[in-house]
């Protein structure tokens, strides 16, 4: 959103930024109560941080806990601030930078998956080609008639990006993506 | 717990919860959506309600009350405009870490979302300007929510919270639960005890320092009187020089021998030079605000920095520090003092002699100097006389925002914490008068003075009426120069002396204004008459507006111009018209 601006808001931040921006995935465990998502995204917009992807859903019904997964971009300094600011929100239980955690565990990245619904319309060769490619991408058909398919595809962001790009000339109508769900490899929790 | 004796209406629950949280005074303004609560207020006499004239006044009064007592300030407002008028003091309290509980009325739950009369999305509007807020939709959750509100407001880094209570909830009957029976709703439990290894590391670094400086802030005041006591002990033990932010004044006494004066944009030369040249900086309960640091990439380039703060997001936010210590200032200082004592035999103060020599040289520049004048009252002189004539009394000072605020910070010596109430972070003009009212309500026999400017005072002047009603003998000491002085100063610095709308062409007669409210008005425009007039002001047992006519064009120096470093200060003897006009370069002009 405001990637070109210095994040902390003050005009005094004219010192040239020498750090390089990185994309990180954060897991935020919160009380599932009214307004909690607004608090989290309000923090991002209010302080000029970026949101590249956001998913939220209740994960522990008994404990009224929801897990928010945010993909954000910033310099290491900004990412550290984002974590500290998130932790300040009263209904936030824990914030884990999954990308940092993955590195600590000896992995390149955390496990990140996204689901997309992709509607493609067409007839003749385009239709055959779309179905053939969907099969290659292991996308499944969840709705169809003689003129369209709705594909469900799950995988890494790059895979979904690629699938959508390929579908474009074959009659892509609309796309709905869930945003990233993520966790780290290994036996430990967040 | 569910016996009939604990069955109450929502409005009764509000009053009971306030009493059980130790509330004695609330500041508020009635309206349709809080009438049931006002009806309960009417039928009891344990809690005194102070009727303000505008909800902003209620908030600032509650802030003044909180800051001068260390207790939580409480305000009560109605829905819609009542809540939106509360936004400024809420943000003010958020930035200055003042514990504040704001109770707001809301339209009945059945009408929420229907654009009802005096409806607004209070929790939505106040979400970014509070630590936390709640909309209570079940009367059985009301008591625990209010208790939780008090806990959140006070714990960790203090701040404002809002509890929004729909009118039907105020009428509904539910169970009251006392604070002792309530377990916390949230996991919110800030860390107060500092990491001992880090503190040990910090003490070792401090003991090796040759050019140390302590930079303390409002966190010391917030941590309580014991923290100020420990800070003084630490300074005494170490022999370190100490400076403070605007918010931290009084934690270390201005008369203390290690005191350098305030630092930052209008801080003293010695304080800023010590910050710039130091080898070890100990930041205690301050947050490296842009008014403090000046140009960040030239900020104290050769020092190792220790930062004690209860808020993890304050650490490494603006300035990278070497030893961060997360915890309550009081607790950390306690450990620090103990560890220092344990190794004190090996550490003397002799090695600081050279450093103190440097500081003496900076002090000799006399950066707060101004040209005395026999015909016109210089604003600095007015503050000096006010200080001299009130320093032996039980005095509390509040301010508005602008030049007068900086002069007050520079020339009024604070010996104790909780005596200085000013809007530091948000810079809210109009803060001082209602804050003074709040302080006076908490300390009925003290001398409470709002050092004001002629522009700021008109932003919340209506609270004079509240001061009269509650016989709160606050003194409004206006440094009247007919300008928005700080705006004009920046126009001189940045905009070629084009004084766009910073001159007030129509000024009220402040003496008559005071009289219209039923207060006493005094005016003084001769330096020779000033002492007598101030003494007269103190002697009056009613609210006073003192119209002190000062030199119109005086500016506030020393100053670190925008975009400059600590060692690039503009000193008063160098501040010629030309130097002022050229002080800020093109890059600095875009800064605030």
XYZ file of C-alpha atoms in Angstrom:
782
model
C 0.000 0.000 0.000
C 2.359 2.702 1.170
C 5.513 0.848 0.347
C 7.323 3.967 -0.836
C 6.753 5.817 2.453
C 8.822 5.472 5.567
C 6.682 3.380 7.836
C 6.775 4.968 11.258
C 4.987 8.066 10.126
C 7.246 10.898 11.220
C 8.791 13.164 8.671
C 12.004 12.874 10.639
C 12.647 9.526 9.044
C 14.600 10.994 6.226
C 17.622 8.828 6.873
C 18.008 6.735 3.722
C 16.744 3.220 4.254
C 19.593 0.835 3.625
C 17.840 -2.378 4.594
C 16.121 -4.449 1.952
C 12.415 -5.266 2.173
C 11.504 -8.888 2.728
C 8.213 -10.735 2.587
C 7.339 -12.460 5.862
C 4.409 -14.568 7.003
C 3.062 -13.879 10.479
C 0.755 -16.062 12.525
C -1.332 -14.147 15.041
C -3.389 -15.959 17.646
C -6.246 -13.781 18.885
C -9.381 -13.935 21.002
C -12.309 -14.457 18.673
C -14.242 -11.352 19.736
C -15.940 -8.523 17.835
C -13.553 -5.993 16.361
C -10.368 -8.010 16.714
C -9.755 -8.183 12.964
C -10.440 -4.449 12.684
C -7.801 -3.824 15.348
C -5.230 -5.841 13.453
C -5.853 -4.385 10.018
C -6.344 -0.891 11.496
C -2.852 -1.179 12.916
C -1.484 -2.012 9.467
C -3.257 0.832 7.672
C -2.719 3.343 10.486
C 1.017 2.802 10.650
C 1.524 2.387 6.927
C 2.490 -1.283 6.917
C 1.742 -3.532 3.962
C -0.659 -6.451 3.800
C -0.015 -8.790 0.884
C -2.330 -11.521 2.077
C -4.628 -11.976 5.032
C -6.649 -14.952 6.183
C -8.597 -15.353 9.385
C -10.743 -18.061 10.869
C -11.631 -19.516 14.216
C -9.270 -22.391 14.945
C -10.081 -23.352 18.527
C -13.803 -23.050 19.128
C -13.748 -24.009 22.817
C -11.108 -21.440 23.664
C -12.612 -18.785 21.351
C -9.352 -18.420 19.521
C -8.866 -17.351 15.934
C -5.707 -17.529 13.899
C -4.839 -14.715 11.547
C -2.198 -15.312 8.904
C -0.707 -12.173 7.422
C 1.845 -11.921 4.667
C 3.553 -8.556 4.935
C 6.531 -6.857 3.370
C 9.063 -4.654 5.102
C 12.649 -4.207 6.186
C 13.771 -6.357 9.140
C 13.414 -3.277 11.354
C 9.834 -2.681 10.223
C 8.955 -6.363 10.582
C 10.213 -6.289 14.160
C 8.031 -3.219 14.809
C 4.983 -4.893 13.289
C 5.416 -7.839 15.628
C 5.841 -5.589 18.668
C 2.838 -3.460 17.713
C 0.665 -6.540 17.183
C 1.661 -7.902 20.572
C 0.433 -4.684 22.167
C -3.163 -5.306 21.078
C -5.044 -6.532 24.134
C -6.851 -9.564 22.588
C -3.688 -10.767 20.816
C -2.255 -13.865 22.488
C 0.804 -14.602 20.398
C 2.556 -13.403 17.303
C 4.998 -15.681 15.523
C 7.016 -14.640 12.497
C 6.800 -17.956 10.670
C 9.471 -16.931 8.165
C 11.999 -16.244 10.926
C 10.926 -19.392 12.725
C 11.387 -21.490 9.582
C 14.959 -20.232 9.227
C 15.615 -21.080 12.889
C 14.349 -24.593 12.208
C 16.622 -24.913 9.209
C 13.993 -24.514 6.504
C 13.874 -22.012 3.707
C 10.253 -21.041 4.200
C 7.269 -22.122 6.278
C 4.606 -24.304 4.651
C 2.330 -21.920 2.814
C -0.722 -22.984 0.873
C -3.543 -21.194 -0.814
C -6.803 -22.298 -2.322
C -8.348 -20.677 -5.403
C -11.590 -21.057 -7.307
C -11.082 -20.301 -10.991
C -13.960 -19.933 -13.445
C -13.138 -20.509 -17.108
C -15.592 -20.254 -19.953
C -15.104 -21.429 -23.504
C -15.817 -23.986 -26.140
C -13.852 -26.180 -28.537
C -10.060 -26.373 -28.291
C -9.851 -23.840 -25.462
C -12.130 -25.987 -23.369
C -10.135 -29.118 -23.952
C -6.884 -27.310 -23.296
C -8.205 -25.816 -20.055
C -9.244 -29.231 -18.784
C -5.938 -30.787 -19.789
C -3.939 -28.084 -18.002
C -6.151 -28.289 -14.938
C -5.332 -31.945 -14.766
C -1.619 -31.183 -15.007
C -1.954 -28.708 -12.128
C -4.072 -31.163 -10.152
C -6.961 -28.723 -10.095
C -10.322 -30.372 -9.734
C -13.539 -29.487 -11.452
C -16.209 -28.579 -8.937
C -18.795 -27.173 -11.316
C -19.276 -27.367 -15.047
C -21.724 -27.232 -17.902
C -21.075 -27.269 -21.640
C -19.672 -23.747 -21.586
C -17.715 -23.385 -18.373
C -15.642 -24.988 -15.643
C -15.054 -23.953 -12.071
C -11.690 -25.311 -10.945
C -10.550 -25.709 -7.384
C -6.803 -25.508 -7.051
C -4.642 -25.713 -3.961
C -0.958 -25.105 -3.631
C 1.808 -22.594 -3.301
C 1.099 -19.031 -4.316
C 3.430 -19.306 -7.294
C 1.592 -22.345 -8.595
C -1.780 -20.602 -8.382
C -0.356 -17.478 -10.016
C 0.904 -19.608 -12.847
C -2.348 -21.504 -13.266
C -4.327 -18.264 -13.440
C -1.897 -16.813 -15.969
C -2.289 -19.865 -18.168
C -6.076 -19.774 -17.920
C -6.265 -16.143 -19.021
C -6.157 -16.778 -22.777
C -8.399 -19.804 -22.360
C -11.427 -17.809 -21.198
C -10.776 -16.849 -17.565
C -13.912 -15.259 -16.101
C -13.211 -14.768 -12.401
C -10.905 -15.824 -9.611
C -11.404 -16.081 -5.875
C -8.386 -16.756 -3.650
C -8.400 -17.515 0.063
C -5.076 -15.967 0.936
C -2.318 -17.924 2.525
C -2.673 -20.474 5.301
C 0.682 -21.233 6.846
C 2.497 -23.149 9.546
C 5.963 -24.478 10.110
C 7.299 -27.957 9.510
C 8.159 -30.259 12.389
C 6.379 -31.479 15.497
C 6.187 -28.155 17.422
C 3.239 -25.754 17.379
C 3.454 -21.987 16.929
C -22.899 -15.033 43.256
C -26.264 -15.084 41.543
C -28.273 -14.182 44.637
C -30.870 -11.469 44.393
C -28.671 -9.091 46.373
C -26.356 -8.870 43.359
C -29.158 -8.099 40.926
C -28.918 -4.524 39.708
C -29.754 -2.421 36.713
C -26.941 -1.673 34.290
C -26.792 1.908 35.528
C -26.454 0.700 39.141
C -23.753 -1.721 38.049
C -21.809 1.167 36.494
C -21.848 3.145 39.740
C -21.051 0.093 41.878
C -18.172 -0.876 39.597
C -16.760 2.651 39.735
C -16.927 2.655 43.540
C -15.314 -0.768 43.751
C -12.480 0.491 41.562
C -11.805 3.320 43.973
C -13.272 6.137 41.906
C -14.127 9.312 43.799
C -14.557 11.806 40.968
C -15.797 11.573 37.411
C -15.863 14.278 34.771
C -18.747 14.263 32.378
C -21.606 15.743 30.446
C -25.102 14.235 30.282
C -27.154 13.379 27.216
C -29.952 11.090 26.098
C -27.974 7.877 25.954
C -26.497 8.158 29.473
C -29.542 9.421 31.363
C -30.013 6.182 33.349
C -26.429 6.483 34.634
C -26.965 10.158 35.495
C -30.113 9.165 37.373
C -28.007 6.815 39.498
C -25.390 9.510 40.038
C -28.163 11.749 41.346
C -29.201 9.149 43.907
C -25.846 8.636 45.597
C -23.141 10.791 47.088
C -19.999 8.637 47.204
C -18.848 9.615 43.748
C -18.704 13.291 42.883
C -19.566 14.162 39.314
C -17.917 17.266 37.854
C -20.026 18.810 35.138
C -17.824 20.222 32.403
C -18.972 22.426 29.529
C -17.657 20.325 26.637
C -16.669 16.652 26.509
C -13.126 17.535 25.455
C -12.874 19.376 28.769
C -14.029 16.248 30.614
C -11.239 14.246 29.031
C -8.459 16.717 29.727
C -9.739 17.268 33.267
C -9.629 13.508 33.818
C -6.094 13.481 32.393
C -4.979 16.245 34.754
C -6.633 14.403 37.616
C -4.889 11.163 36.669
C -1.457 12.647 36.102
C -1.436 14.617 39.348
C -2.628 11.688 41.499
C -1.359 8.550 39.784
C -4.947 7.260 39.792
C -7.168 6.454 36.828
C -9.097 9.423 35.424
C -12.741 8.741 34.586
C -14.951 10.518 32.075
C -18.597 9.975 31.202
C -20.076 11.123 27.912
C -23.193 10.519 25.882
C -23.434 8.843 22.478
C -22.693 10.458 19.103
C -21.233 13.949 19.561
C -20.404 13.211 23.198
C -18.198 10.342 22.103
C -16.654 12.135 19.121
C -15.792 15.117 21.322
C -13.929 12.693 23.563
C -11.624 11.601 20.756
C -9.043 14.385 21.217
C -8.400 13.703 24.910
C -8.377 9.945 24.245
C -5.631 10.312 21.661
C -3.858 12.776 23.942
C -3.924 10.229 26.771
C -2.776 7.470 24.421
C 0.288 9.404 23.318
C 1.204 10.580 26.810
C 0.383 7.230 28.490
C -2.293 8.534 30.864
C -4.670 5.971 32.427
C -8.181 7.034 31.465
C -11.503 5.199 31.513
C -14.126 6.746 29.266
C -17.694 5.514 29.703
C -19.921 6.430 26.795
C -23.615 6.004 26.269
C -24.796 4.342 23.099
C -28.186 4.089 21.408
C -30.171 0.969 22.422
C -28.804 -2.276 20.967
C -31.928 -2.655 18.807
C -31.116 0.661 17.088
C -27.364 0.159 16.571
C -26.601 0.404 12.878
C -29.831 2.220 11.994
C -28.325 5.734 11.914
C -30.352 6.555 14.998
C -30.344 10.017 16.567
C -26.956 10.687 18.167
C -25.630 7.337 17.009
C -22.021 6.896 15.972
C -19.722 3.904 15.754
C -17.970 4.766 18.997
C -15.844 1.638 19.243
C -14.897 2.037 15.574
C -13.981 5.700 15.938
C -12.067 5.226 19.172
C -10.328 1.975 18.238
C -7.074 3.586 17.095
C -7.034 6.154 19.917
C -7.446 3.760 22.839
C -5.486 0.866 24.302
C -8.664 -1.155 24.035
C -12.409 -0.586 23.879
C -15.591 -2.539 24.438
C -19.202 -2.375 23.339
C -21.244 -4.045 26.074
C -24.179 -5.984 24.637
C -25.085 -8.060 27.693
C -25.806 -6.506 31.080
C -24.261 -9.560 32.762
C -20.933 -8.691 31.126
C -21.049 -5.041 32.215
C -19.388 -5.328 35.618
C -16.528 -7.506 34.448
C -15.990 -5.287 31.425
C -15.655 -2.172 33.593
C -13.269 -3.971 35.960
C -11.236 -5.146 32.982
C -11.240 -1.590 31.615
C -9.646 -0.305 34.811
C -7.079 -3.098 34.727
C -6.084 -2.474 31.121
C -5.937 1.310 31.588
C -3.467 0.981 34.467
C -1.355 -2.009 33.607
C 1.774 -1.946 31.503
C 2.089 1.300 29.628
C -0.976 3.164 30.914
C -3.502 4.532 28.459
C -7.116 5.312 27.677
C -9.937 2.768 27.270
C -13.572 3.187 26.265
C -16.576 1.227 27.503
C -19.562 1.902 25.255
C -22.862 1.105 27.000
C -26.140 1.020 25.043
C -29.083 2.632 26.805
C -31.131 -0.590 27.060
C -28.212 -2.243 28.838
C -28.256 0.596 31.384
C -31.933 -0.157 32.087
C -31.663 -3.964 32.007
C -31.219 -5.963 35.195
C -28.240 -8.250 35.609
C -25.792 -9.689 38.073
C -23.094 -7.575 39.624
C -19.721 -9.217 40.087
C -17.151 -7.454 42.287
C -13.579 -6.988 40.978
C -12.190 -9.687 43.283
C -14.478 -12.301 41.717
C -13.466 -11.533 38.145
C -10.699 -13.344 36.386
C -9.140 -11.507 33.505
C -10.876 -11.827 30.143
C -7.658 -11.390 28.251
C -4.171 -12.748 28.428
C -2.931 -9.148 28.469
C -0.245 -9.277 31.152
C 2.660 -6.920 30.472
C 6.083 -7.892 31.734
C 7.136 -5.704 34.649
C 10.266 -7.400 35.967
C 13.371 -6.682 33.907
C 15.711 -9.422 32.747
C 18.424 -9.578 35.376
C 21.211 -10.556 32.995
C 20.451 -7.576 30.803
C 20.409 -5.268 33.816
C 23.759 -6.700 34.912
C 25.107 -6.069 31.441
C 23.773 -2.513 31.558
C 25.374 -1.828 34.928
C 28.713 -3.117 33.654
C 28.458 -0.836 30.626
C 27.575 2.129 32.820
C 30.492 1.441 35.155
C 32.887 1.566 32.248
C 31.445 4.792 30.869
C 33.552 7.909 30.647
C 30.927 10.194 29.124
C 27.574 8.870 30.329
C 24.187 10.569 30.327
C 20.818 9.570 31.745
C 17.862 10.494 29.577
C 14.641 9.968 31.499
C 11.031 10.401 30.483
C 7.382 10.240 31.431
C 7.657 6.527 32.137
C 9.448 7.339 35.389
C 6.520 9.506 36.501
C 4.005 6.848 35.404
C 5.838 4.147 37.305
C 5.031 5.935 40.572
C 6.829 8.011 43.219
C 9.152 5.133 44.116
C 10.594 5.165 40.592
C 11.461 8.860 40.892
C 13.055 8.153 44.248
C 15.147 5.346 42.731
C 16.111 7.532 39.776
C 17.481 10.136 42.186
C 19.332 7.412 44.040
C 20.840 6.108 40.814
C 22.015 9.587 39.816
C 23.500 10.101 43.277
C 25.304 6.735 43.186
C 26.649 7.027 39.676
C 27.358 10.739 39.520
C 25.961 10.736 35.978
C 24.496 13.884 34.445
C 20.751 13.633 33.800
C 18.396 15.235 31.337
C 14.717 14.602 30.788
C 11.997 14.833 28.194
C 9.126 17.285 28.509
C 6.955 14.545 30.011
C 9.533 13.489 32.573
C 10.146 16.855 34.249
C 10.126 16.647 38.022
C 11.212 13.004 38.322
C 14.693 14.379 39.047
C 14.645 17.779 40.793
C 15.546 20.844 38.754
C 17.690 21.984 41.663
C 19.691 18.726 41.655
C 23.397 19.214 40.956
C 23.457 16.693 38.092
C 20.531 18.265 36.271
C 21.202 19.414 32.699
C 17.752 20.775 31.985
C 15.284 19.453 29.437
C 16.593 18.052 26.143
C 15.270 18.101 22.614
C 14.064 20.692 20.164
C 13.863 23.466 22.799
C 16.097 21.796 25.351
C 19.276 23.259 26.778
C 22.561 23.303 24.909
C 24.288 21.274 27.622
C 21.616 18.572 27.585
C 21.658 18.174 23.816
C 25.443 18.324 23.538
C 25.778 15.719 26.280
C 23.362 13.503 24.370
C 25.315 14.000 21.171
C 28.780 13.396 22.620
C 28.072 10.753 25.243
C 29.575 7.267 25.160
C 26.818 5.576 27.166
C 23.196 6.697 27.101
C 20.741 5.361 29.661
C 17.214 5.965 28.408
C 14.711 5.417 31.207
C 11.010 5.430 30.349
C 11.300 7.635 27.271
C 10.633 6.787 23.646
C 13.131 8.595 21.366
C 10.430 10.909 20.059
C 11.259 13.080 17.034
C 11.240 16.228 19.237
C 14.027 14.586 21.215
C 16.265 13.046 18.616
C 16.471 15.679 15.879
C 17.988 14.211 12.733
C 18.050 10.499 13.373
C 21.133 9.550 11.430
C 23.137 12.102 13.417
C 21.621 11.177 16.780
C 24.251 10.467 19.425
C 26.518 8.724 16.921
C 29.166 7.350 19.287
C 27.200 6.009 22.193
C 26.120 2.626 23.451
C 22.460 2.872 24.338
C 20.532 1.251 27.157
C 16.757 1.514 26.964
C 14.418 0.681 29.831
C 10.764 0.615 28.798
C 7.613 -1.342 29.593
C 6.385 -1.171 25.999
C 8.203 -3.560 23.634
C 7.094 -1.528 20.624
C 8.975 1.523 21.936
C 12.237 -0.383 21.901
C 14.179 -0.149 18.630
C 11.322 1.823 17.052
C 13.141 5.039 16.150
C 16.630 4.411 17.467
C 18.537 1.138 17.628
C 19.661 0.368 21.148
C 22.380 -1.943 22.398
C 20.828 -3.148 25.628
C 17.033 -3.152 25.677
C 15.477 -3.875 29.062
C 11.796 -4.656 29.001
C 10.030 -3.930 32.267
C 8.559 -1.426 34.655
C 10.978 1.434 35.228
C 10.595 1.229 39.012
C 11.361 -2.491 39.164
C 14.315 -2.240 36.803
C 15.775 0.758 38.652
C 15.474 -1.156 41.893
C 17.609 -3.969 40.469
C 19.988 -1.525 38.850
C 20.591 0.407 42.066
C 21.080 -2.819 44.005
C 23.573 -4.201 41.480
C 25.442 -0.896 41.349
C 25.721 -0.820 45.142
C 27.028 -4.378 45.176
C 29.973 -3.370 43.016
C 30.245 0.245 44.155
C 33.587 -0.156 45.909
C 35.379 -0.643 42.654
C 33.745 2.300 40.911
C 34.536 5.896 41.693
C 33.338 9.076 40.087
C 36.775 10.579 39.365
C 36.861 9.291 35.813
C 33.838 11.454 35.013
C 35.727 14.661 35.817
C 36.661 15.430 32.205
C 33.093 14.869 31.118
C 31.775 17.267 33.724
C 34.344 19.824 32.564
C 32.940 19.590 29.048
C 29.428 19.954 30.399
C 30.444 23.040 32.374
C 31.724 24.618 29.180
C 28.422 23.945 27.431
C 26.545 25.289 30.427
C 28.580 28.449 30.225
C 26.993 29.180 26.865
C 23.878 29.980 28.910
C 21.557 28.745 26.221
C 18.403 29.999 27.934
C 19.616 33.615 27.987
C 17.294 36.350 26.802
C 17.551 40.125 26.613
C 16.046 41.621 29.727
C 13.772 44.580 29.208
C 12.591 47.249 31.671
C 9.645 48.419 29.621
C 8.100 45.228 28.304
C 7.606 41.970 30.129
C 9.712 39.282 28.510
C 7.792 35.975 28.544
C 10.786 34.161 30.017
C 10.945 36.733 32.809
C 7.241 36.233 33.521
C 7.757 32.476 34.004
C 10.841 33.083 36.158
C 8.919 35.434 38.444
C 5.955 33.068 38.568
C 8.324 30.305 39.625
C 10.101 32.381 42.260
C 6.829 33.533 43.794
C 5.220 30.078 43.899
C 8.070 27.652 44.497
C 7.587 27.476 48.247
C 3.946 26.604 47.840
C 2.154 23.387 46.999
C 2.085 24.192 43.291
C 0.872 22.261 40.242
C 1.434 23.559 36.718
C -0.508 22.742 33.590
C 0.062 24.273 30.183
C -1.512 24.692 26.817
C 0.644 24.118 23.721
C 3.083 26.503 22.083
C 5.851 28.902 23.012
C 4.501 29.441 26.530
C 4.663 25.675 27.076
C 8.338 25.538 26.132
C 9.169 28.580 28.240
C 7.357 26.989 31.172
C 9.377 23.800 30.694
C 12.613 25.782 30.453
C 12.128 28.287 33.265
C 9.855 26.659 35.824
C 11.836 24.357 38.101
C 10.057 21.147 39.004
C 11.215 19.432 42.173
C 8.646 16.633 42.361
C 6.953 14.311 39.882
C 3.215 14.636 39.132
C 3.438 18.428 39.385
C 3.650 19.117 35.671
C 0.736 18.395 33.363
C 1.245 19.150 29.689
C 0.196 17.728 26.360
C 3.472 16.375 25.051
C 2.809 13.799 22.359
C -0.335 15.109 20.727
C 0.338 18.789 21.401
C -3.281 19.651 22.166
C -4.041 23.359 22.410
C -6.822 23.702 24.959
C -5.433 21.028 27.278
C -4.289 23.255 30.111
C -7.450 24.849 31.472
C -9.525 21.671 31.852
C -6.432 19.792 33.066
C -6.002 22.464 35.760
C -9.630 21.940 36.766
C -8.984 18.207 37.114
C -5.846 18.814 39.185
C -7.648 21.264 41.451
C -10.508 18.811 42.050
C -7.925 16.230 43.144
C -5.955 18.748 45.222
C -8.450 21.322 46.519
C -5.945 23.223 48.664
C -3.062 23.348 46.192
C -2.100 26.255 43.979
C -2.927 25.149 40.442
C -1.737 27.340 37.587
C -2.390 26.910 33.893
C 0.412 28.638 32.036
C -1.374 29.527 28.814
C -1.041 31.350 25.539
C -3.610 33.793 24.249
C -4.547 31.497 21.360
C -4.605 28.130 23.180
C -6.669 29.418 26.073
C -9.559 30.183 23.772
C -9.847 26.555 22.717
C -11.354 25.328 25.996
C -12.169 28.626 27.718
C -15.686 27.396 28.474
C -14.367 25.333 31.383
C -13.990 28.564 33.369
C -17.672 28.083 33.993
C -17.039 24.636 35.477
C -14.233 26.055 37.630
C -16.638 28.638 39.027
C -19.328 26.041 39.655
C -17.006 23.800 41.668
C -15.168 26.678 43.359
C -11.913 25.430 41.895
C -9.597 28.434 42.291
C -7.432 27.688 39.257
C -5.151 30.448 37.979
C -4.913 30.989 34.246
C -1.653 32.780 33.570
C -1.771 33.887 29.928
C 1.420 34.952 28.210
C -0.411 37.237 25.825
C 1.626 38.221 22.776
C -1.378 38.454 20.422
C 0.138 35.790 18.184
C 0.055 32.078 17.855
C 3.664 32.435 18.842
C 4.979 29.024 17.869
C 3.201 29.130 14.511
C 4.695 32.549 13.891
C 8.143 31.337 14.919
C 7.942 28.531 12.339
C 6.673 30.915 9.695
C 9.737 33.035 10.371
C 11.940 29.973 10.148
C 10.340 28.357 7.130
C 8.129 30.706 5.202
C 9.968 33.969 4.673
C 8.272 35.696 7.615
C 4.913 35.620 5.868
C 2.708 35.492 8.956
C -0.274 33.773 7.468
C -3.160 33.815 9.987
C -0.966 33.597 13.058
C -1.911 37.050 14.350
C -5.134 37.288 16.312
C -6.764 40.505 15.241
C -9.770 40.284 17.513
C -8.743 39.335 21.015
C -11.248 39.194 23.857
C -10.695 41.442 26.851
C -9.513 38.666 29.162
C -10.235 40.686 32.301
C -13.836 41.273 31.300
C -14.080 37.664 30.139
C -13.013 36.485 33.594
C -15.572 38.783 35.175
C -18.286 37.555 32.840
C -17.682 34.024 34.131
C -17.701 35.265 37.725
C -13.939 34.894 38.079
C -11.324 37.563 38.755
C -9.457 39.208 35.905
C -6.025 40.782 36.290
C -3.842 42.469 33.743
C -0.178 43.393 33.851
C 2.035 44.927 31.190
C 4.926 46.424 33.176
C 7.828 44.343 34.472
C 7.880 46.472 37.617
C 4.272 45.589 38.436
C 4.571 41.892 37.726
C 5.500 40.585 41.182
C 2.679 42.462 42.841
C 0.175 41.255 40.297
C 1.283 37.617 40.642
C 1.002 37.868 44.418
C -2.468 39.309 44.039
C -3.377 36.397 41.765
C -2.173 33.874 44.350
C -4.042 35.619 47.139
C -7.414 35.494 45.363
C -9.437 32.489 46.472
C -11.358 32.289 43.209
C -10.458 31.348 39.654
C -8.319 34.045 38.066
C -7.503 34.902 34.482
C -4.211 36.784 34.478
C -3.630 38.622 31.205
C 0.138 39.011 31.184
C 1.037 41.236 28.237
C 4.458 40.135 27.051
C 6.878 41.130 24.307
C 4.974 40.355 21.124
C 7.792 39.090 18.962
C 9.903 37.052 21.381
C 10.869 33.616 20.075
C 11.637 30.411 21.841
C 15.328 29.484 21.887
C 17.517 27.520 21.922
C 16.128 25.418 19.129
C 17.171 22.433 17.060
C 15.760 23.396 13.672
C 13.973 20.608 11.770
C 16.320 18.157 10.117
C 19.319 19.199 12.222
C 21.310 17.302 14.791
C 21.766 17.946 18.499
C 25.052 19.741 17.937
C 23.519 22.090 15.361
C 21.386 24.089 17.789
C 20.324 27.631 17.159
C 21.327 29.517 20.299
C 19.633 32.737 21.382
C 22.737 34.910 20.915
C 23.160 33.583 17.371
C 19.510 33.833 16.400
C 19.652 36.929 14.246
C 16.838 37.481 11.763
C 19.087 36.164 9.037
C 20.133 33.081 10.967
C 16.476 32.358 11.702
C 15.498 32.757 8.066
C 18.216 30.365 6.910
C 18.186 27.868 9.765
C 16.241 25.199 7.960
C 17.344 23.852 4.612
C 15.119 22.654 1.805
C 15.050 19.114 3.136
C 14.061 20.223 6.614
C 11.140 22.276 5.318
C 8.970 19.253 4.700
C 9.304 18.126 8.301
C 6.872 18.799 11.093
